[in-house]
CSV table of C-alpha atoms and ligand atoms in Angstrom, one decimal:
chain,number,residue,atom,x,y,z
K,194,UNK,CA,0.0,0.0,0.0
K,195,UNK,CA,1.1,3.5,-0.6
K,196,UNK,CA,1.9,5.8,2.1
K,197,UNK,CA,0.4,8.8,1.1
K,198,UNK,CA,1.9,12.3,2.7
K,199,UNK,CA,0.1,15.3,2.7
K,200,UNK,CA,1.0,16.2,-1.0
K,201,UNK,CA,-0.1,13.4,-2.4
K,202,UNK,CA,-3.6,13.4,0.2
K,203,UNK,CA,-4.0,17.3,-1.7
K,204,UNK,CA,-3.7,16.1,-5.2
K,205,UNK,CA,-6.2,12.9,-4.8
K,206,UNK,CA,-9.0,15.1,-2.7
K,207,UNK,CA,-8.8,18.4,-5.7
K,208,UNK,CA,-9.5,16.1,-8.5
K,209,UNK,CA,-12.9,16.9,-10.5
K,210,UNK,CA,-15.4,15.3,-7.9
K,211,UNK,CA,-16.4,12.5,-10.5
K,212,UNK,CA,-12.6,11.3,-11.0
K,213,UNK,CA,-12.5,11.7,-7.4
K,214,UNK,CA,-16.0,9.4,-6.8
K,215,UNK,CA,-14.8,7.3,-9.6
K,216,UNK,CA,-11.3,6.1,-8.5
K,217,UNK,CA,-12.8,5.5,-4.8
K,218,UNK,CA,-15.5,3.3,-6.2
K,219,UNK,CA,-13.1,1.2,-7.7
K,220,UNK,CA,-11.0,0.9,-5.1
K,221,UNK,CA,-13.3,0.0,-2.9
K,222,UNK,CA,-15.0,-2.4,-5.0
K,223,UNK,CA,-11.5,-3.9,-5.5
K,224,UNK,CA,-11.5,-4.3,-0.9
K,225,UNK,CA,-15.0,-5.2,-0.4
K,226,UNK,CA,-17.9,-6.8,-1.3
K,227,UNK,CA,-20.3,-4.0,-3.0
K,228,UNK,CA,-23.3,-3.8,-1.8
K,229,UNK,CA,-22.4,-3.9,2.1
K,230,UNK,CA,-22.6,-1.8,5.4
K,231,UNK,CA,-21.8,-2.8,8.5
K,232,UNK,CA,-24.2,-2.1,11.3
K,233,UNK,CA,-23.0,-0.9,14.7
K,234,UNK,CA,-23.9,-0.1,17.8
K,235,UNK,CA,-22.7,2.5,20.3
K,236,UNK,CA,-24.0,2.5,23.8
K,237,UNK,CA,-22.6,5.0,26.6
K,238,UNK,CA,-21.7,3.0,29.6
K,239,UNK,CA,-21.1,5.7,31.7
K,240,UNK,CA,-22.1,9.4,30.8
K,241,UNK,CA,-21.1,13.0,31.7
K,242,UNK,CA,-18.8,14.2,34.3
K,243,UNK,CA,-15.8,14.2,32.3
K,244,UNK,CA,-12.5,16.3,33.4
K,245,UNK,CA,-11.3,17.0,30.0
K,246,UNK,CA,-12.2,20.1,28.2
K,247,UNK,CA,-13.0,18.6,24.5
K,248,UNK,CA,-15.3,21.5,22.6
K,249,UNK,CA,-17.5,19.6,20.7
K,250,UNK,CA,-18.5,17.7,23.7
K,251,UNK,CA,-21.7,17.5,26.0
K,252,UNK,CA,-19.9,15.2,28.0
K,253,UNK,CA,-17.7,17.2,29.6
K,254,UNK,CA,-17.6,18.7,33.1
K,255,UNK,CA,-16.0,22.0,32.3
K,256,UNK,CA,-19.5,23.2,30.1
K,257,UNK,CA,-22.9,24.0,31.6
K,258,UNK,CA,-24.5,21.2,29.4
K,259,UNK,CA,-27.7,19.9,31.1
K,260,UNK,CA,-26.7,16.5,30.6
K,261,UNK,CA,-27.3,13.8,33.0
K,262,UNK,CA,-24.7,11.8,34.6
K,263,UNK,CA,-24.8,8.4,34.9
K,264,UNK,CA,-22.4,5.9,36.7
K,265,UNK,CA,-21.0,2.7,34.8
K,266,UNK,CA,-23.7,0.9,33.5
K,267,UNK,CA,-24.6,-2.3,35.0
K,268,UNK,CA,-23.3,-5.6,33.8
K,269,UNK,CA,-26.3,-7.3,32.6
K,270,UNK,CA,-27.9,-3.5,31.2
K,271,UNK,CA,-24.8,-3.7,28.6
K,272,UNK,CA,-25.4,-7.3,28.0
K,273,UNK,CA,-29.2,-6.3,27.4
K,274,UNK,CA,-28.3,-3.4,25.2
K,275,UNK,CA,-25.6,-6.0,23.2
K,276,UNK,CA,-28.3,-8.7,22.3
K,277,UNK,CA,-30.8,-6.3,21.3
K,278,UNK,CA,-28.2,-5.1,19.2
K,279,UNK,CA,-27.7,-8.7,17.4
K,280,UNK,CA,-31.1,-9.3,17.4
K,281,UNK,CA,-31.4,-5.7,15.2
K,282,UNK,CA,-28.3,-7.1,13.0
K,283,UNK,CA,-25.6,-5.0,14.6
K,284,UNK,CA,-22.0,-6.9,14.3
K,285,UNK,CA,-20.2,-4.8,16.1
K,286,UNK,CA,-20.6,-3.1,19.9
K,287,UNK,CA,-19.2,-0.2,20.9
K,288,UNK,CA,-19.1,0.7,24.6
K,289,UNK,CA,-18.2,4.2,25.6
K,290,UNK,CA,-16.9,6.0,28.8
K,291,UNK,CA,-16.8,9.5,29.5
K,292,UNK,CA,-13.8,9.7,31.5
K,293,UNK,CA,-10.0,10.6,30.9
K,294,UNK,CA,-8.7,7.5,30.8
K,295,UNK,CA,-8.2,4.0,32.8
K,296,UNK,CA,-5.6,2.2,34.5
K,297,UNK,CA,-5.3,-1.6,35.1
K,298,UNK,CA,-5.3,-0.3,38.9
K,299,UNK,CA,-8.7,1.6,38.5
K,300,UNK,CA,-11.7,-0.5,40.6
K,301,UNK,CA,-13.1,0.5,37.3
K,302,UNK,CA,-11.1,-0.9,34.7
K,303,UNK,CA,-12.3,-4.6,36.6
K,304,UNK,CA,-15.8,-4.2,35.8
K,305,UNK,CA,-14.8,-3.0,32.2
K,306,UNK,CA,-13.4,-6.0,32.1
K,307,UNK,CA,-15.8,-8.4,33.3
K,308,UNK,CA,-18.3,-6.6,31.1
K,309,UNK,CA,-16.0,-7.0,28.1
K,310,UNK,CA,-16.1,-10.9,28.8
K,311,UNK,CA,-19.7,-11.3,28.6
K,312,UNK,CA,-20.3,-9.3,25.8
K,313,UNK,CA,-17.3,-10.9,24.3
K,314,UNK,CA,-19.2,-14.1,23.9
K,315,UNK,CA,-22.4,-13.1,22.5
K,316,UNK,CA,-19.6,-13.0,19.1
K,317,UNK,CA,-19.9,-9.7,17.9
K,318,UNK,CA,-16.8,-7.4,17.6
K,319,UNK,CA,-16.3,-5.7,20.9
K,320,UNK,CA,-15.0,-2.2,20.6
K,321,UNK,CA,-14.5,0.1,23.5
K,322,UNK,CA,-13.7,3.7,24.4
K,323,UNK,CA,-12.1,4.6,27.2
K,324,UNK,CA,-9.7,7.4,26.9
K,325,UNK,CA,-6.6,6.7,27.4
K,326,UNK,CA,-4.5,3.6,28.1
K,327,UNK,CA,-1.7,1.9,29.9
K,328,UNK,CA,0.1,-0.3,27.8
K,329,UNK,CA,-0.8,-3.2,30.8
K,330,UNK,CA,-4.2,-1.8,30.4
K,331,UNK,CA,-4.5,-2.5,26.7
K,332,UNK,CA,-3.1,-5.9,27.2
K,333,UNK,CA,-5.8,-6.8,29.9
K,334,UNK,CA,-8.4,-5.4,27.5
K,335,UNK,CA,-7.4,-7.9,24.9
K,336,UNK,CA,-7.1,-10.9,26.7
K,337,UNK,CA,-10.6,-10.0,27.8
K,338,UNK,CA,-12.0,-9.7,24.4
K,339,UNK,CA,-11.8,-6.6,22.8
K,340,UNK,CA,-11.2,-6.5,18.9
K,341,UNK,CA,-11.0,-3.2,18.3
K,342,UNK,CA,-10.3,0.1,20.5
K,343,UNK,CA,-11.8,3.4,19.2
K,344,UNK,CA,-9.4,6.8,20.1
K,345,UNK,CA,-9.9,9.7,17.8
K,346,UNK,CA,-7.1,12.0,16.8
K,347,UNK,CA,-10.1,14.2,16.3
K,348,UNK,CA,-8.7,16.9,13.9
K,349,UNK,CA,-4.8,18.1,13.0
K,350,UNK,CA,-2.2,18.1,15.5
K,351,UNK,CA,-1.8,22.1,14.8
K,352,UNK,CA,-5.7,22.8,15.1
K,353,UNK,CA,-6.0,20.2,17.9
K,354,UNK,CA,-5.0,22.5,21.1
K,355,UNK,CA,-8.2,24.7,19.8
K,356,UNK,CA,-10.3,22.1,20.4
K,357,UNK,CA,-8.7,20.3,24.0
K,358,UNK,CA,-6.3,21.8,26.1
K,359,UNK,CA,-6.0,19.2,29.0
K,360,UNK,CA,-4.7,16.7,27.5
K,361,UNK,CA,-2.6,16.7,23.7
K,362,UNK,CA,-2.4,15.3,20.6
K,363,UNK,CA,1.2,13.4,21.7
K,364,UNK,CA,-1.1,12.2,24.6
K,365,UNK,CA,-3.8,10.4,22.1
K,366,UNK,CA,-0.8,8.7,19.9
K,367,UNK,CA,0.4,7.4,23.2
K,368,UNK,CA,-2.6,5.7,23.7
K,369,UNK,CA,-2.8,4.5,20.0
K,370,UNK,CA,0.4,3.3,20.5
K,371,UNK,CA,-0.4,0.8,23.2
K,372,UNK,CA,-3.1,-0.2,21.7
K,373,UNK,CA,-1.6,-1.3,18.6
K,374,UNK,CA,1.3,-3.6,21.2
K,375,UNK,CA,-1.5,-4.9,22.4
K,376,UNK,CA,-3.0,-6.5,19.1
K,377,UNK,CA,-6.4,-5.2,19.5
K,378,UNK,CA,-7.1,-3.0,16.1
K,379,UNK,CA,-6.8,0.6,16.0
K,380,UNK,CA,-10.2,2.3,15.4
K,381,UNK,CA,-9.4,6.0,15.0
K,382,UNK,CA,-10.7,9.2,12.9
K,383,UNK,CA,-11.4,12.4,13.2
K,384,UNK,CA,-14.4,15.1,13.5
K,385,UNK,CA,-15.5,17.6,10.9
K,386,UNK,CA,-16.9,21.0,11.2
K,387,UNK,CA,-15.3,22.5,14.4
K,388,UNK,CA,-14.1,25.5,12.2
K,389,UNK,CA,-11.0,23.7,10.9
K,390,UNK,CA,-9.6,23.9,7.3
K,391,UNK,CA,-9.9,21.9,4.7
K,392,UNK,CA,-6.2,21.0,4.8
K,393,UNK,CA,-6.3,20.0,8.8
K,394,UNK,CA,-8.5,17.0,7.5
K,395,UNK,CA,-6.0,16.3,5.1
K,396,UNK,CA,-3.3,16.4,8.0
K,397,UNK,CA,-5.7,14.5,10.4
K,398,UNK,CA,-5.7,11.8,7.2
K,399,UNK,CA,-1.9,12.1,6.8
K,400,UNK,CA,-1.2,11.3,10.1
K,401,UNK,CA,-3.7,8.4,10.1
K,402,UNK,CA,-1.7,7.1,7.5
K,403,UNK,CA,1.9,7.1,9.0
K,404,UNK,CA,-0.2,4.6,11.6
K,405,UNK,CA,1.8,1.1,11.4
K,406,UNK,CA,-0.3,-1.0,11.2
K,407,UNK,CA,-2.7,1.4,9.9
K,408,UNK,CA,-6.4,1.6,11.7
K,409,UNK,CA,-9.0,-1.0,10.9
K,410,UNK,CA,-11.7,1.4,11.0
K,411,UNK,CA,-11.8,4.9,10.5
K,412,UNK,CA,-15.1,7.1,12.0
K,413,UNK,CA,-15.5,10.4,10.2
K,414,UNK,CA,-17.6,12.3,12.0
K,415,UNK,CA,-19.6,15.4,11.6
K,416,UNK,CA,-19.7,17.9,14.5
K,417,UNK,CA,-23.1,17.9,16.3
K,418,UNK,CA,-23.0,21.0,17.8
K,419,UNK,CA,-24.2,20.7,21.6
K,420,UNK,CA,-26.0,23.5,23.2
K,421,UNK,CA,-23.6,24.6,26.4
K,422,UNK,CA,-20.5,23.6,24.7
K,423,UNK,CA,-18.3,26.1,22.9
K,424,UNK,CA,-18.6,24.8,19.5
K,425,UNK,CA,-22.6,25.0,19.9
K,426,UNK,CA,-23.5,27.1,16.5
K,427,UNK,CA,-20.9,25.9,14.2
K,428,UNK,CA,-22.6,25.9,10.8
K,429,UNK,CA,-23.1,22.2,9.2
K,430,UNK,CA,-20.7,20.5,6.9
K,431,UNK,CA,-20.4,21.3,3.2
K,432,UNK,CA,-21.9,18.0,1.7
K,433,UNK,CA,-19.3,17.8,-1.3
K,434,UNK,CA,-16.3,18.5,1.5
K,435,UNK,CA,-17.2,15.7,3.5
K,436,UNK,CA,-17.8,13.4,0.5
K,437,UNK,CA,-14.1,14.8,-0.8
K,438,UNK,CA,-13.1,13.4,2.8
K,439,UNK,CA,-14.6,10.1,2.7
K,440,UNK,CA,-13.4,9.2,-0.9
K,441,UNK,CA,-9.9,10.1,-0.2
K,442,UNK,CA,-9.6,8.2,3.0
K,443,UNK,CA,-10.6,5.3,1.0
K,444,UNK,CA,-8.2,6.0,-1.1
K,445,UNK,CA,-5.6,6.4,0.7
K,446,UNK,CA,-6.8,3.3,3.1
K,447,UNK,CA,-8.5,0.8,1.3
K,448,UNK,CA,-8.8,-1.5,3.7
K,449,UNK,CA,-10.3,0.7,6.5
K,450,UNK,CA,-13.9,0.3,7.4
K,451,UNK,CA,-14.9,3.8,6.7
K,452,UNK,CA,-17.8,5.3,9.7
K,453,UNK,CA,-19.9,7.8,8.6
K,454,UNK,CA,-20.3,8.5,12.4
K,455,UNK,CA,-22.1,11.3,14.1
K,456,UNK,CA,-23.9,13.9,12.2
K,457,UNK,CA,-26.2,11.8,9.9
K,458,UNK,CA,-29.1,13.9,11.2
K,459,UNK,CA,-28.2,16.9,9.2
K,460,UNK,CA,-27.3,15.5,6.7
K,461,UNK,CA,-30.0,14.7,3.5
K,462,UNK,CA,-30.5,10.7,2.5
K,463,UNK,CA,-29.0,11.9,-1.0
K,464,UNK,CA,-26.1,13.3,0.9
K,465,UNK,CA,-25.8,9.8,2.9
K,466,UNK,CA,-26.1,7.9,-0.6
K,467,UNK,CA,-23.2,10.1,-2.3
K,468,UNK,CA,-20.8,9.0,1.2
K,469,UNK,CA,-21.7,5.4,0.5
K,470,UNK,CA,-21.0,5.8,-3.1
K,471,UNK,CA,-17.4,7.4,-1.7
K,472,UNK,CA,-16.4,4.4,0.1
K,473,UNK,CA,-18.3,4.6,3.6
K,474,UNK,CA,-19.2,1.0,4.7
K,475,UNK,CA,-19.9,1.6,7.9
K,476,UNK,CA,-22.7,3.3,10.2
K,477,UNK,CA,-23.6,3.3,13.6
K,478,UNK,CA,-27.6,1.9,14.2
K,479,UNK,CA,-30.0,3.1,16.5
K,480,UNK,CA,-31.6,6.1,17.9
K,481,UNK,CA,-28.6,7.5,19.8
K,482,UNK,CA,-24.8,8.0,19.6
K,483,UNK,CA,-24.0,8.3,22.9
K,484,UNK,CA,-25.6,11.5,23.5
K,485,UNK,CA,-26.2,13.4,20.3
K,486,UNK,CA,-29.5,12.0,17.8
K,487,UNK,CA,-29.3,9.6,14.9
K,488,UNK,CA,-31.2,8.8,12.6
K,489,UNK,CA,-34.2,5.9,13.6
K,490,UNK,CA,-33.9,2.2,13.2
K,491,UNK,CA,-36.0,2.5,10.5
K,492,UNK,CA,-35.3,5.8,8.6
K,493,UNK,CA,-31.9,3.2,8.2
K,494,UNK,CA,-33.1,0.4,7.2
K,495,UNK,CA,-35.7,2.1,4.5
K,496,UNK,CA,-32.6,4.1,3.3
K,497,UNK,CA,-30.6,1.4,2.7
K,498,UNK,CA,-32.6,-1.1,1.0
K,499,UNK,CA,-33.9,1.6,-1.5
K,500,UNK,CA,-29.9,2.0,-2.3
K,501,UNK,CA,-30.2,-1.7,-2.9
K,502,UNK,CA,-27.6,-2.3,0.5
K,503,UNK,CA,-27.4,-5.6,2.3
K,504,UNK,CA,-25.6,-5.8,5.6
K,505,UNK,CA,-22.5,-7.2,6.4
K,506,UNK,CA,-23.4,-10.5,8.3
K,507,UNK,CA,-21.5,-11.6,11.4
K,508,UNK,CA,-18.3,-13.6,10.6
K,509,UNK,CA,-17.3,-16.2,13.3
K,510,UNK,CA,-15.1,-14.7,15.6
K,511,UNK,CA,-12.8,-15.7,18.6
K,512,UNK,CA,-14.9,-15.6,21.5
K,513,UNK,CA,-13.6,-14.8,24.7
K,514,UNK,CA,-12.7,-18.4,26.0
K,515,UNK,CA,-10.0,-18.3,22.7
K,516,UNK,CA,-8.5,-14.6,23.9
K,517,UNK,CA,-8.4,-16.2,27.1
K,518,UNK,CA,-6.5,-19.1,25.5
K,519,UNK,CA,-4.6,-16.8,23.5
K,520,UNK,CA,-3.9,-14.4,26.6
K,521,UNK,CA,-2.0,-17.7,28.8
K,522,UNK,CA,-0.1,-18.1,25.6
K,523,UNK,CA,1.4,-15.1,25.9
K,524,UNK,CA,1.5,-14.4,29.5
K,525,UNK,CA,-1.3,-11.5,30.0
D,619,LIG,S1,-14.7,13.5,24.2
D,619,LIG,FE1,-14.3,12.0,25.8
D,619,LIG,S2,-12.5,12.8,26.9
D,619,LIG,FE2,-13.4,14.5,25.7
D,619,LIG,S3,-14.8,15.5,27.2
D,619,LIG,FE3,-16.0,14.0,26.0
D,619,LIG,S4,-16.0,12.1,27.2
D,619,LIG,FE4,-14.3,13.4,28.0
């Protein structure tokens, strides 16, 4: 695979839209099936509260957001939440935590863990986010069952300190970094619409690529702006910008699933087609992300089988007695 630098990211994204469309179609159609999304699921296991200062989000302690808190979510109201989600054809569950990060010393890393487990064997992919990691940490998540471990970058390292100051861009790649000793997969994008440029996608992208191994899955998402936070007001996203955005990361990683994440409410079901077309395989199902609207169950569905779309099925995966095997094997 090419690595593709910042030049090269500039020249594929200002091609005549229809090259642009074109090339990522093939190249996706040359990765993956063609007429697939992947369905997942994103539940908040423990909302609000949150030390850091992230702009775009409601979650955080430092703005006067209304939001509720909530304390970790019970054990078996995850394991709920993660069959309904099989049942609805979701292969892959996300669990999110608002909170800076975890140690393998934190009382609440061992629940994470035991919930990881259970959820583990119901044989979906098991994604979580947690802020950042120890490398210990992201072993023990690993051996408990985790495939994949989300940590945006969010947006370029030179725009990022205008969107989170207490904590820094070297911070997230530290994190990333662990994960990626661990074995889990890297699940890492970026948001759009916080009043960056153009080019600090492109640099979000570039950096992205330098990732070795590069991420399994890539969420773009589009800023929801959240009343209370500073970012609340920022205009929506320029349709043809963020379908530039999706058909270059293709592009430039054609193996990553490509998340058209947060934001689907604003934007048209043309709009959601054209991403598709781009190279997005990937949404996340159900009436929430975490705690900004998506689009209904069946606003989905009805979208998708007018665009003629299956859904990716479930592949057999390593449950969590094999990780466990796996983990004596290697001494977690
Ligand atoms: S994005 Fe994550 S780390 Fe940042 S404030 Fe929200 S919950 Fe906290």
């Amino acid at each position: 695979m090419t690595r593709h630098d910042l030049a090269s990211l500039r020249a594929l994204y200002g091609q005549p839209l229809f090259d642009l469309l074109a090339h990522a179609r093939e190249t996706y159609r040359a990765h993956w099936p063609a007429h697939e999304v992947q369905l997942c699921t994103l539940m908040s296991i423990k909302t609000g509260g949150c030390s850091e200062d992230c702009a775009y989000c409601s979650q955080s302690a430092h703005y006067q957001t209304g939001l509720e808190r909530e304390s970790l979510a019970p054990l078996a109201r995850v394991l709920e939440t993660a069959e309904r989600a099989r049942a609805n054809g979701s292969t892959r569950f996300c669990m999110g935590a608002a909170w800076r990060g975890v140690t393998e010393h934190d009382p609440k890393f061992r629940s994470v863990l035991e919930t990881v487990r259970a959820v583990a064997r119901l044989g979906m992919e098991v994604c979580v986010t947690l802020g950042e990691l120890t490398p210990e940490a992201a072993r023990q998540l690993r051996a408990a069952g985790v495939t994949a471990y989300n940590h945006n970058l969010d947006t370029s390292p030179e725009f990022y300190p205008r969107i989170v100051t207490t904590h820094t861009f070297e911070d997230r790649l530290a994190t990333i970094r662990a994960v990626q000793a661990s074995g889990m997969s890297v699940c890492c994008g970026g948001i759009i619409g916080m009043g960056e440029t153009e080019l600090d996608r492109l640099r979000l992208l570039e950096v992205l690529c330098g990732l070795d191994p590069a991420p399994e899955s890539v969420p773009i998402n589009c800023l929801m702006p959240m009343p209370g936070t500073p970012l609340d007001g920022q205009p929506p996203v320029e349709i043809f910008q963020l379908v530039r955005l999706i058909a270059t990361t293709r592009l430039a990683l054609p193996k990553a699933r490509v998340r058209l994440s947060a934001g689907r409410t604003r934007l048209t079901r043309e709009g959601q087609a054209l991403c598709f077309f781009a190279g997005a395989n990937s949404i996340f199902y159900g009436d929430k992300l975490l705690t900004a609207a998506n689009p209904g169950v069946d606003a989905d569905r009805s979208l998708l089988e007018e665009l003629g779309l299956g859904i990716t099925k479930a592949e057999p995966l390593a449950v969590a007695g094999d990780f466990d095997k796996e983990a004596r094997h290697l001494h977690l």
